CSV table of C-alpha atoms in Angstrom, one decimal:
chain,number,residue,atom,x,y,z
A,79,UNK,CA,0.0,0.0,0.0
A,80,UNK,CA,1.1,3.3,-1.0
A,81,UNK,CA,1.8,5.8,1.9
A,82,UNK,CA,0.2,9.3,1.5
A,83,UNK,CA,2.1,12.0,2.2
A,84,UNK,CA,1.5,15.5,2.1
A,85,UNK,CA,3.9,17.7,1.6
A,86,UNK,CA,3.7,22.2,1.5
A,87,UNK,CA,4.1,23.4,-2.0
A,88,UNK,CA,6.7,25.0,-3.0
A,89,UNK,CA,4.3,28.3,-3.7
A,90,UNK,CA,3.5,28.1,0.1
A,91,UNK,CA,6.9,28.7,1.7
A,92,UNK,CA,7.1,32.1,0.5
A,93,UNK,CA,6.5,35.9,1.7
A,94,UNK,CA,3.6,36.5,3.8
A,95,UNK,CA,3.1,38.9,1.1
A,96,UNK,CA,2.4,36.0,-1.3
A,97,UNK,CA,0.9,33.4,1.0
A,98,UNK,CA,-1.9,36.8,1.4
A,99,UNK,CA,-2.4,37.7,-2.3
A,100,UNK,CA,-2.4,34.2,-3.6
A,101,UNK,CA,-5.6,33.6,-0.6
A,102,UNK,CA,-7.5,36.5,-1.9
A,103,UNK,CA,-7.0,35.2,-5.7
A,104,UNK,CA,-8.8,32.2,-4.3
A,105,UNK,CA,-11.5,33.9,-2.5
A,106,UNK,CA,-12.6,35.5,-5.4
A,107,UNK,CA,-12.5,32.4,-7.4
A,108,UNK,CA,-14.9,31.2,-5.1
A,109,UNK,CA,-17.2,34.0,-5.0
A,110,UNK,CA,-17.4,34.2,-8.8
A,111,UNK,CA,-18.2,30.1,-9.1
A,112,UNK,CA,-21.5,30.5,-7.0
A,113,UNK,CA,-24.5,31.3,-8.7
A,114,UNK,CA,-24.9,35.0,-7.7
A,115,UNK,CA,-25.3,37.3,-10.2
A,116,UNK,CA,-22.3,39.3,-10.8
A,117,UNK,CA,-23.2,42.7,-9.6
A,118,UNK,CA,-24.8,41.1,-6.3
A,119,UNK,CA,-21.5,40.0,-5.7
A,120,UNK,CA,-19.6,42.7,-6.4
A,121,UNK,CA,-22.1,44.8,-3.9
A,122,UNK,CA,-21.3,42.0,-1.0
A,123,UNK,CA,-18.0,41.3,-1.5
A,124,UNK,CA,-15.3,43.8,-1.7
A,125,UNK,CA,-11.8,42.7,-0.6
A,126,UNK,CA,-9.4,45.4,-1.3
A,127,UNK,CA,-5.4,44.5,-1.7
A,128,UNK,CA,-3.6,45.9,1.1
A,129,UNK,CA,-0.9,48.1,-0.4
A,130,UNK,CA,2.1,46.3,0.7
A,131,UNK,CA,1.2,43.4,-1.0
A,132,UNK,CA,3.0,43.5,-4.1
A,133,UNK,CA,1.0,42.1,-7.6
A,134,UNK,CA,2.0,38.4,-8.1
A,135,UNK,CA,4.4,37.8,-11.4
A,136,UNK,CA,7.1,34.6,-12.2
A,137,UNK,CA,9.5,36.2,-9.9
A,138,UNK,CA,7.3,35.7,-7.3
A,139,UNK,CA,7.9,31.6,-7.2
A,140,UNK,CA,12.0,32.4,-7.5
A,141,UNK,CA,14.1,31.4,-4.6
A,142,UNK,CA,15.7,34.8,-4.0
A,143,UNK,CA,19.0,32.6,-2.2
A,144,UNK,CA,19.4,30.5,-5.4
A,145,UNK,CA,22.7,31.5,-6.9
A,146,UNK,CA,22.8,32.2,-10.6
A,147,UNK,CA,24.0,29.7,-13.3
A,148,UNK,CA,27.5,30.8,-14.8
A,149,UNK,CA,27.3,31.8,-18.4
A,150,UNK,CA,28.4,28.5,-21.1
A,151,UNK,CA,31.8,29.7,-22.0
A,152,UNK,CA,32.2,28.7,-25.7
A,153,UNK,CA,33.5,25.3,-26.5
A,154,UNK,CA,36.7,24.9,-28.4
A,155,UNK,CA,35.7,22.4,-31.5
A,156,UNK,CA,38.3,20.9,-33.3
A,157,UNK,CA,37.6,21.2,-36.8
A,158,UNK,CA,38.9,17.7,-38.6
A,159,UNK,CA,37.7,18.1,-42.0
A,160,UNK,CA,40.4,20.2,-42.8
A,161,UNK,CA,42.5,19.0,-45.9
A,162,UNK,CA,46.7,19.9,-46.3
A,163,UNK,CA,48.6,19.7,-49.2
A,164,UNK,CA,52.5,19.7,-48.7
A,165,UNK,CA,54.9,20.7,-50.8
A,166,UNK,CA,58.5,19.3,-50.8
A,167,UNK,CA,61.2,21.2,-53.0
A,168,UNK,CA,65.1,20.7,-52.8
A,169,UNK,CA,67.4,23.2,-54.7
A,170,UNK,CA,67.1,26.2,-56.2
A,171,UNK,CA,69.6,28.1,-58.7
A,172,UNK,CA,68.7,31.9,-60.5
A,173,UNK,CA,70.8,30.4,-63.6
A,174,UNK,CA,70.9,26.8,-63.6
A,175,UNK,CA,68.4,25.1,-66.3
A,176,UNK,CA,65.5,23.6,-64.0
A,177,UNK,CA,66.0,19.5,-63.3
A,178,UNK,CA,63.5,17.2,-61.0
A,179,UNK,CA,65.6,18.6,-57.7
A,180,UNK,CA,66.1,22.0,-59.2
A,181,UNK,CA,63.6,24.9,-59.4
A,182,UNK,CA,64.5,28.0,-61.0
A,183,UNK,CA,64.4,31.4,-58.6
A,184,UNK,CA,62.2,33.0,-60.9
A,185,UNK,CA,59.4,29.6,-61.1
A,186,UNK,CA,59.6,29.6,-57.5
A,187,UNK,CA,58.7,32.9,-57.2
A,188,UNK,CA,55.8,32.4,-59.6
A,189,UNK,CA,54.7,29.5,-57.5
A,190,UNK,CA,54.6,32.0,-54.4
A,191,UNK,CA,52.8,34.0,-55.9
A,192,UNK,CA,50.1,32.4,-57.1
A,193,UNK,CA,49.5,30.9,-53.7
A,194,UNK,CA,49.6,34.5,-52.2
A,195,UNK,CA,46.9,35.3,-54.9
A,196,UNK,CA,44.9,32.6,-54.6
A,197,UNK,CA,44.4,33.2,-50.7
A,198,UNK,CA,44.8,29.4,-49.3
A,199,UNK,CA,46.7,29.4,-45.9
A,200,UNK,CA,50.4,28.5,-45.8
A,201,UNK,CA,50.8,27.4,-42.3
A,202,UNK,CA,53.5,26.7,-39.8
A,203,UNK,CA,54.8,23.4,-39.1
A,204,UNK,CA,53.9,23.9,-35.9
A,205,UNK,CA,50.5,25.0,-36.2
A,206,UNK,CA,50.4,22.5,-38.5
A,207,UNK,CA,51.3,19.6,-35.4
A,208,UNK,CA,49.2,21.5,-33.1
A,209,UNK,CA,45.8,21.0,-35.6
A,210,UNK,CA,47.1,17.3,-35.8
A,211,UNK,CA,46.8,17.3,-32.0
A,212,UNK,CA,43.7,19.0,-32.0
A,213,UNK,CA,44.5,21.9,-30.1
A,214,UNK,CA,44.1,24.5,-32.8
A,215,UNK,CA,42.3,24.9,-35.8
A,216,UNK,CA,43.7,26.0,-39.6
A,217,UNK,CA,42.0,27.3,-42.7
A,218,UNK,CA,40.5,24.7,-44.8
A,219,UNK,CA,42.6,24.1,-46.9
A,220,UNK,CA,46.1,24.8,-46.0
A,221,UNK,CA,49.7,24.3,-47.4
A,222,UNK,CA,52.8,23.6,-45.3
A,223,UNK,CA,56.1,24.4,-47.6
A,224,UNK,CA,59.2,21.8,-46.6
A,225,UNK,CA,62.6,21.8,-48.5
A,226,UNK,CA,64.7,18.7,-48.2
A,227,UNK,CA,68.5,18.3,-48.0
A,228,UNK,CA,70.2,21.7,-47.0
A,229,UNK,CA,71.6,23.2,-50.0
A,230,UNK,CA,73.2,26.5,-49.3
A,231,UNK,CA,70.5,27.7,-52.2
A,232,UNK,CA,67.5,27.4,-49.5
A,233,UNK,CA,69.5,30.6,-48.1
A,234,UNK,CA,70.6,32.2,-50.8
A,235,UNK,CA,67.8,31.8,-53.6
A,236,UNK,CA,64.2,30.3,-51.5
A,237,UNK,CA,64.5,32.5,-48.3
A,238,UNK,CA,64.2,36.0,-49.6
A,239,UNK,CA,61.2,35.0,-51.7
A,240,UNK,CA,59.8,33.2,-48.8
A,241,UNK,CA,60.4,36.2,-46.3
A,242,UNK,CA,59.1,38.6,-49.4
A,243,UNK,CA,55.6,36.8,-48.9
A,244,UNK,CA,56.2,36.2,-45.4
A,245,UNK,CA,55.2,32.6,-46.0
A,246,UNK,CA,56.8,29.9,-43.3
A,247,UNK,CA,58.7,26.7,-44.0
A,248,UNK,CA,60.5,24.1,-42.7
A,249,UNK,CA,63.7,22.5,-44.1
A,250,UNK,CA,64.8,19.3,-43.4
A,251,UNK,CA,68.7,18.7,-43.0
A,252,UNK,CA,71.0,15.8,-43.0
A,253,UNK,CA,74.0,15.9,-41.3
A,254,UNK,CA,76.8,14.3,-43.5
A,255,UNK,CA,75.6,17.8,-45.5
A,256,UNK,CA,75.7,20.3,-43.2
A,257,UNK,CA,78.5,22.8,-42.1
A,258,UNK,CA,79.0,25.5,-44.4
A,259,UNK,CA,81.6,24.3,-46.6
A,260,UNK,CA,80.8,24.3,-50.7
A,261,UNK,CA,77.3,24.1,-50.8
A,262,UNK,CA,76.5,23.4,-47.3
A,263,UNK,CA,74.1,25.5,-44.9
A,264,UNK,CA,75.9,27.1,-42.0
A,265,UNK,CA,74.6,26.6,-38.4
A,266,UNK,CA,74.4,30.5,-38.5
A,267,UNK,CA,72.1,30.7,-41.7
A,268,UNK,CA,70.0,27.9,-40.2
A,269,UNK,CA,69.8,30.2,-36.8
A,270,UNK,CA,68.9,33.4,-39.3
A,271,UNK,CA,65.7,31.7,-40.9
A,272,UNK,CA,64.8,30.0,-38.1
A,273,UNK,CA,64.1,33.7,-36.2
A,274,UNK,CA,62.2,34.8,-39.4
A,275,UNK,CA,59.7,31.8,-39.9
A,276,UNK,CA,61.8,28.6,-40.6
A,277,UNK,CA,61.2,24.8,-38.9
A,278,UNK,CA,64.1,23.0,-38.6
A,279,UNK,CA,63.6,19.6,-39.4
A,280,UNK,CA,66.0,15.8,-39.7
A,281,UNK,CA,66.6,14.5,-42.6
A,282,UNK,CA,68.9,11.6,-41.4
A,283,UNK,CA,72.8,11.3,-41.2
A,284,UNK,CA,74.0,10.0,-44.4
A,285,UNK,CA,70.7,10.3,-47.0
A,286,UNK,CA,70.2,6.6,-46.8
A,287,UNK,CA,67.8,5.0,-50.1
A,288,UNK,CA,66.2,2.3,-50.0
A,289,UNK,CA,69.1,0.1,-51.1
A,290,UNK,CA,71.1,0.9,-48.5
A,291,UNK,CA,68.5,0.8,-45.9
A,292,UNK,CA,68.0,-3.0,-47.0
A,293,UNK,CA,71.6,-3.8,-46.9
A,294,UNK,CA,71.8,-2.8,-43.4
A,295,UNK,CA,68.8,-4.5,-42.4
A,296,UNK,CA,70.7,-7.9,-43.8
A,297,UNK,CA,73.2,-7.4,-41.2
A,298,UNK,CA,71.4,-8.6,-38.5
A,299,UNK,CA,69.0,-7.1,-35.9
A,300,UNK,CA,71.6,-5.4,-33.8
A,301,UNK,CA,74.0,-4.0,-36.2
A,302,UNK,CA,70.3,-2.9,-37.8
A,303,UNK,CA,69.2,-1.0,-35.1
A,304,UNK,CA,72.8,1.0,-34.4
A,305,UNK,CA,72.4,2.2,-38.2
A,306,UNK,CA,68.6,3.7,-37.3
A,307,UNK,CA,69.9,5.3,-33.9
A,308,UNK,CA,72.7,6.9,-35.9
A,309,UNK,CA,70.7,8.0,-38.8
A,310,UNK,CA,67.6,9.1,-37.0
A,311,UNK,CA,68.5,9.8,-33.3
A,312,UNK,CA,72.4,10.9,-33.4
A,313,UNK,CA,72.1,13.5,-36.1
A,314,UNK,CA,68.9,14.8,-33.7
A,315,UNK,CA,71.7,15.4,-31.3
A,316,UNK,CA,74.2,17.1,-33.3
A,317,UNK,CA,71.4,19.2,-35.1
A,318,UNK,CA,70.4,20.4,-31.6
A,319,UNK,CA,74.1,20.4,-30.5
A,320,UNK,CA,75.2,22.7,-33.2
A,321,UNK,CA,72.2,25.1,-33.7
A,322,UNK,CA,70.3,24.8,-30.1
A,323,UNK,CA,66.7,23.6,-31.7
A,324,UNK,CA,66.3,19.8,-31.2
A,325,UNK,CA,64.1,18.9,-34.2
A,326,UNK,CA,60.9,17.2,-34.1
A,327,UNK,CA,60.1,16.4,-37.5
A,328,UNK,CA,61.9,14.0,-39.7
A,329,UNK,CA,61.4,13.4,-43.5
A,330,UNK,CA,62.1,9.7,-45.0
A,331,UNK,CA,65.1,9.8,-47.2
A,332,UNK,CA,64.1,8.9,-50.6
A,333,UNK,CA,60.8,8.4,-48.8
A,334,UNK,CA,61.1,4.6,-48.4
A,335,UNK,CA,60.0,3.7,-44.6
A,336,UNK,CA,58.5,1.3,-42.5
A,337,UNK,CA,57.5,0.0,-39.7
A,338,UNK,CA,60.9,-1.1,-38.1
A,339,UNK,CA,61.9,2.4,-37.9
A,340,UNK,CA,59.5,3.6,-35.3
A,341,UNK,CA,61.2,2.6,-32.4
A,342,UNK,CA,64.1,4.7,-33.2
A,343,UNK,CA,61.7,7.4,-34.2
A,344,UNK,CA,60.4,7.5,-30.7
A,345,UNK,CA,63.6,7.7,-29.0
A,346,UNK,CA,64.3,10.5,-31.7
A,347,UNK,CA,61.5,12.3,-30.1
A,348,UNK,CA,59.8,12.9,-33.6
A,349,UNK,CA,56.2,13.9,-33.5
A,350,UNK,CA,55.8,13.5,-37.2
A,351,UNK,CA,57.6,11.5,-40.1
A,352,UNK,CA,57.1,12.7,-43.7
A,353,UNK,CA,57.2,10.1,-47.2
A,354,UNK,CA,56.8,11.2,-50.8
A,355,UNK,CA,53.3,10.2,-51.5
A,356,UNK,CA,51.9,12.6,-53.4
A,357,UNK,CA,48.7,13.3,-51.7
A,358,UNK,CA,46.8,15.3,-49.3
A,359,UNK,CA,46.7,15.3,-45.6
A,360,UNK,CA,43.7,14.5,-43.5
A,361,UNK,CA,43.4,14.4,-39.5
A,362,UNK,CA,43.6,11.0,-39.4
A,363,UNK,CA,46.4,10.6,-41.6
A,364,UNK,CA,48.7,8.4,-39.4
A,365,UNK,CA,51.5,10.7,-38.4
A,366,UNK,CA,54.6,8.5,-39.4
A,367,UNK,CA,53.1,8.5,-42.9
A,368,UNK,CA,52.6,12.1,-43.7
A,369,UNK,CA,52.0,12.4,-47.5
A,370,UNK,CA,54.3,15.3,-49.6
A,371,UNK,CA,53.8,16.5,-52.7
A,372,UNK,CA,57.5,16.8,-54.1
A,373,UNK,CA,57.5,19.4,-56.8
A,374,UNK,CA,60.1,19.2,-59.6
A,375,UNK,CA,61.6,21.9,-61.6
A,376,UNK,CA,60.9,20.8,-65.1
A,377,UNK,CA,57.2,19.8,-64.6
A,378,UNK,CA,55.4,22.1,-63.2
A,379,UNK,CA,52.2,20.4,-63.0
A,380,UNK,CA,53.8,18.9,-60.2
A,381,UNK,CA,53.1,22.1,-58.4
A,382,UNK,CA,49.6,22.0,-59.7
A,383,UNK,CA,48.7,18.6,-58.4
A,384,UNK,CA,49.5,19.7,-55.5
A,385,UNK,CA,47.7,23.0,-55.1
A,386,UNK,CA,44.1,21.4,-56.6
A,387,UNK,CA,41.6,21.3,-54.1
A,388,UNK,CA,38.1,19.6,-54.5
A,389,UNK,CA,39.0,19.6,-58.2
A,390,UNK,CA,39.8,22.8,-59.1
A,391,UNK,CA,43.0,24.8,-58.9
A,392,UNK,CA,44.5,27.3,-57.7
A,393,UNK,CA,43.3,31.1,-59.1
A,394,UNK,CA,45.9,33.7,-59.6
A,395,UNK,CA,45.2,37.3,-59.8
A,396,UNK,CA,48.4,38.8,-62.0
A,397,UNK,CA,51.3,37.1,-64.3
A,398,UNK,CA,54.3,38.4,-65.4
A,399,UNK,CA,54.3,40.6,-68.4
A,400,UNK,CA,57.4,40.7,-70.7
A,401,UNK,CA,58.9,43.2,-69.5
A,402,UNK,CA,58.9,41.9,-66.2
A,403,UNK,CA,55.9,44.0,-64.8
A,404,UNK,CA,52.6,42.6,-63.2
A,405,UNK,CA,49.3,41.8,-65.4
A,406,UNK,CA,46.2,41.9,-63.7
A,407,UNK,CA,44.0,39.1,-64.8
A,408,UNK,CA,41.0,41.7,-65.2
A,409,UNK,CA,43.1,43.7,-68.2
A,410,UNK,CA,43.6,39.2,-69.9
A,411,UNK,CA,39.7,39.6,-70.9
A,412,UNK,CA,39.0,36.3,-70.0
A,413,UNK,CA,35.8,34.6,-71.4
A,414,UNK,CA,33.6,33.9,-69.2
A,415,UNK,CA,35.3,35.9,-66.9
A,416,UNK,CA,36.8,34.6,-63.6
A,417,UNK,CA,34.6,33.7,-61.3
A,418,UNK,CA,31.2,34.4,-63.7
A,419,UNK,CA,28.0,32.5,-63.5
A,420,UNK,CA,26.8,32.1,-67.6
A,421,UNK,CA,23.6,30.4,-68.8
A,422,UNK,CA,25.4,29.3,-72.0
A,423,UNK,CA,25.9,25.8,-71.8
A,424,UNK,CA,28.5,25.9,-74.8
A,425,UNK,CA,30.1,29.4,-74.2
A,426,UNK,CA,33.2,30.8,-76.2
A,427,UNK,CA,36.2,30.8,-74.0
A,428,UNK,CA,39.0,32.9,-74.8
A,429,UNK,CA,42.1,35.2,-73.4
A,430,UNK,CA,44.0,38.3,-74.3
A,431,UNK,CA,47.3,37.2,-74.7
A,432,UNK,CA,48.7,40.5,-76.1
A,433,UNK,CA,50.9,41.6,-73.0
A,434,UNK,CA,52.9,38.4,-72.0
A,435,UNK,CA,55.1,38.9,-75.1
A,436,UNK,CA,55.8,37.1,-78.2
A,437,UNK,CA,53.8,33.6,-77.9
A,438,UNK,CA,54.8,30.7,-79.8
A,439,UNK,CA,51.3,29.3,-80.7
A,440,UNK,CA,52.8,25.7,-81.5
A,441,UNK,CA,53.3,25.5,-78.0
A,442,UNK,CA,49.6,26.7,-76.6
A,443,UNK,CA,48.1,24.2,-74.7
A,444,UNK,CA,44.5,24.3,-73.2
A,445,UNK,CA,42.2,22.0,-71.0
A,446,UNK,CA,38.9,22.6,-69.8
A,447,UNK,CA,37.0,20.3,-67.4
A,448,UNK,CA,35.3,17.8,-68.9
A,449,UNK,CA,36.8,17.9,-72.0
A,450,UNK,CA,40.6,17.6,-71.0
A,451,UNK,CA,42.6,18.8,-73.7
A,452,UNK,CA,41.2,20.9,-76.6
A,453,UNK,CA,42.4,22.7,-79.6
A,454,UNK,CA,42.3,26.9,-78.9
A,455,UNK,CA,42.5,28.7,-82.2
A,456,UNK,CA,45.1,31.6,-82.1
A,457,UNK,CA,44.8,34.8,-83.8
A,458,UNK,CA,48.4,35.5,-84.6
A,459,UNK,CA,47.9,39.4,-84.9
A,460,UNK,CA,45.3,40.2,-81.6
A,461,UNK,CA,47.1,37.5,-79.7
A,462,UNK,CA,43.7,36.2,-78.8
A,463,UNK,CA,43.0,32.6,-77.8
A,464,UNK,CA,39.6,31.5,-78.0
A,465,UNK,CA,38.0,27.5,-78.1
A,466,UNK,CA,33.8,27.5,-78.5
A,467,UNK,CA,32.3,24.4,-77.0
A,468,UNK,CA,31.9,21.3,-79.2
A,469,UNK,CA,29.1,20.2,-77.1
A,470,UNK,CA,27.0,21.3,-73.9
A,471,UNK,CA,28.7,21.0,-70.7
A,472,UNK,CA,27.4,18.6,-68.2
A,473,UNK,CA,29.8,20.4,-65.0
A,474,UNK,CA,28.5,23.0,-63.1
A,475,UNK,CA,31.9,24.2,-61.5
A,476,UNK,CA,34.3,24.9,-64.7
A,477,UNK,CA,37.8,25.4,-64.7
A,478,UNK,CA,40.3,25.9,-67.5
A,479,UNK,CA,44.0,25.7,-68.1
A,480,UNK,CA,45.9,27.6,-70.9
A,481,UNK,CA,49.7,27.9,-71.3
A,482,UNK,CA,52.2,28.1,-73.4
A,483,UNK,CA,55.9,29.2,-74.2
A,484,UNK,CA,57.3,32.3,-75.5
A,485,UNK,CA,59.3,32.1,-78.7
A,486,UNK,CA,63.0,31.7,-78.4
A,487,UNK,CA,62.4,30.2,-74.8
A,488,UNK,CA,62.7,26.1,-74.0
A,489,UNK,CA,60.0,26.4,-71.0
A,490,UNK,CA,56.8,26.9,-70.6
A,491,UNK,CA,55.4,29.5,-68.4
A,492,UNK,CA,53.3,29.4,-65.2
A,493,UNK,CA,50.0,27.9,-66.4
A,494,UNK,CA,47.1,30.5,-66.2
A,495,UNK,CA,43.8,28.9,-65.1
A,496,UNK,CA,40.7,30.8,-64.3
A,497,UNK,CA,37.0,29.0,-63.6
A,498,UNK,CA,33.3,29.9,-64.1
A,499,UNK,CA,30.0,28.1,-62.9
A,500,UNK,CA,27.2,27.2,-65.4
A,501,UNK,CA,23.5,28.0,-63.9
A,502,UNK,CA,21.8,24.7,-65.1
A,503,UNK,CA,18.6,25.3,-63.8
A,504,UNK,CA,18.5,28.9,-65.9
A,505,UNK,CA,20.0,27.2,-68.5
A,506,UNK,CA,17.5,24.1,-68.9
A,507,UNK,CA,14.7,26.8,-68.4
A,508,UNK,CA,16.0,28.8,-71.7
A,509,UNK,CA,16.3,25.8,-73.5
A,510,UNK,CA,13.7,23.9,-73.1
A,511,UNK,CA,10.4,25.8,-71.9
A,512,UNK,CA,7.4,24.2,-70.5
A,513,UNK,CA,4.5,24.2,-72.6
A,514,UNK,CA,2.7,20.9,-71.1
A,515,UNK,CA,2.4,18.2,-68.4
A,516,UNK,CA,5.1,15.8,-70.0
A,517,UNK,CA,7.4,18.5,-71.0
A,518,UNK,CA,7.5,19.2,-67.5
A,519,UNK,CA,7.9,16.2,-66.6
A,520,UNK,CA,11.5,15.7,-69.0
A,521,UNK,CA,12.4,19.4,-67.7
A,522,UNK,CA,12.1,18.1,-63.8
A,523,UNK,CA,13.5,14.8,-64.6
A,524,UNK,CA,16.9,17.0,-66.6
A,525,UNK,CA,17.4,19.1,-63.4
A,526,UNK,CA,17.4,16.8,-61.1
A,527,UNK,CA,20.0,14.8,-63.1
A,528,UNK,CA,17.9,11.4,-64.2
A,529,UNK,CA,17.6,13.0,-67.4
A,530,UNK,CA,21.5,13.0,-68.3
């Protein structure tokens, strides 16, 4: 059996103020249920509110002890979805012919500037780690610039242009290379860039490849593991003996790793370990397998792979002129412009060529998405380069890609690429208007895609 208990309300433990009004709100309840008429009872009953009872409102049923809730403070939240491409370059020479390890000054520069224009982050290494630990967030999408090796060209040719943009970087170093001599980096230019915006990263002892790596691991499992401590832990030690910054990033030489390496890795005190894979890096990309992009002199779409995000590449918003001056893309003409939505589902697309010099047009090369490589016809006296759709574009995000060399020159010059967006729905509408139920029906059925 149930016990009955009764128990005050809440409403009855307050002022005597309340406890009186709250009485007299059920007095007249009472009066007005019998069956009176109204004006009798308003002649017989007339119970006037004293006046230091005060009119009863919500606040009236608040505890006037109960301490106020703290304002939420906002909650930090990590953001994982962001995606980072890294870049890996090695040398760099103002007058040497470019090579897979060697990137002209001038390309370089070109590079840096198109990722200034095009406004993706180039973050720290560190900030960089500290997203990977989830204690910060970066822009989505990001690039981290790394240069491998330690040629004294990182100082002389990449760092000015870096500092120019005031972009950071990290540069891994192996030892055996290291000192100053020929074309060595010197403890004190290391020190110089790393107090204006440089990492310092390993880059093992000797440059081990994979051959040689292999060879040692024939040798037993002792002898094996001395050749890891001195190529991955030892040169830690001298590289934080000889410049005072212990490094705690180490890029795979050659990029051939695995798992055996780890243990000496950890002793290293490495919180990340970089390869050659050439692809982008997620949050849950394991951290001893941190893909790189390495970008080679002669081939620039290396640089482009790299730098394409969700399909479409970067933008730029100038290129050199001939005479060594800036071109805005505005005064290029481009059709559709940059950035334009059209209707035209087969538009002309062309570009103003006239102020990037003499163009050889055996060398012009274009590619639209969707159709990959085209044929651009080339007025020879405008310098205009213009390609009309040989059929309607299906895409609704467009991008296109149009470069070419300069006569009397053996490279080609920084691709220019510019995108537009096709309004299918305004598109459809012009083409194919609605004049009865089943034409409707094909129209709905096109937009929402079953039609293609």
């Amino acid at each position: 059996m149930i016990e009955m208990i009764w128990r005050k309300p809440v409403w009855m433990s307050g002022s005597v103020s309340c406890g009186r009004a709250l009485a007299l709100s059920l007095l007249a309840f009472a009066v007005v249920g019998c069956d009176k008429p109204s004006d009798e009872v308003a002649a017989e009953v007339e119970v006037p509110l004293a006046e230091e009872s005060p009119a009863l409102s919500a606040d009236s049923f608040v505890d006037d002890h109960a301490e106020e809730e703290p304002e939420a403070e906002d909650v930090f939240q990590h953001d994982k979805s962001v995606v980072v491409s890294i870049l890996g370059y090695h040398r760099f020479s103002s007058s040497a012919k470019p090579t897979d390890m060697m990137t002209t000054t001038a390309r370089f520069r070109e590079e840096m500037q198109m990722l200034a224009d095009s406004g993706v982050a180039v973050v720290s290494m560190e900030d960089f780690l500290a997203w990977k630990r989830g204690e910060i967030n970066i822009p989505n999408p990001s690039v981290v610039i790394t240069i491998d090796d330690g040629w004294k060209s990182v100082y002389t040719e990449a760092y000015p242009v870096l500092k120019e943009f005031g972009f950071p970087f990290t540069t891994f170093i192996y030892t055996n290379f290291f000192g100053g001599l020929g074309k060595t980096l010197s403890a004190e230019q290391v020190k110089e860039m790393i107090a204006n915006g440089m990492t310092l990263g390993c880059h093992s002892k000797s440059h081990p490849y994979v051959s040689k790596v292999r060879a040692e691991r024939q040798k037993g499992e002792e002898a094996y593991a001395k050749f890891l401590r001195e190529e991955m832990v030892e040169t830690a030690d001298v590289l934080e003996r000889e410049i005072g910054v212990r490094p705690v990033v180490y890029a795979y030489p050659g990029g051939y790793y695995a798992d055996d390496m780890l243990e000496a890795a950890n002793e290293a005190g490495y919180e990340a370990l970089f390869t050659v894979n050439p692809a982008k890096v997620v949050f849950d990309t394991p951290n001893h397998e941190i893909h790189r992009y390495v970008v080679h002199g002669d081939k620039p779409y290396t640089f482009d792979n790299a730098t394409t995000f969700g399909g479409i590449p970067l933008g730029r918003k100038s290129l050199a002129a001939a005479d060594g001056s800036r071109i805005e893309k505005a005064d290029l003409h481009l059709v559709p412009a940059d950035g334009e939505v059209v209707t035209d589902r087969q538009p002309l697309v062309s570009a103003d060529l006239s102020q990037v010099g003499d163009v050889d047009p055996e060398s012009l090369v274009m590619r639209i998405s969707g159709f990959g490589k085209v044929e651009p016809h080339f007025d020879a006296e405008t310098k205009l380069v213009t390609y009309k759709m040989s059929r309607r574009l299906r895409a609704t995000d467009v991008a296109v890609y149009l470069s070419w060399k300069l006569i009397e020159s053996d490279r080609y010059e920084p691709p220019l690429r510019w995108s537009f967006t096709v309004d299918r729905t305004a598109s459809l509408l012009a083409e194919q208007p609605v004049v009865d139920e089943e034409s409707a029906r094909d129209l709905t059925e096109e937009l929402d895609g079953t039609g293609f």
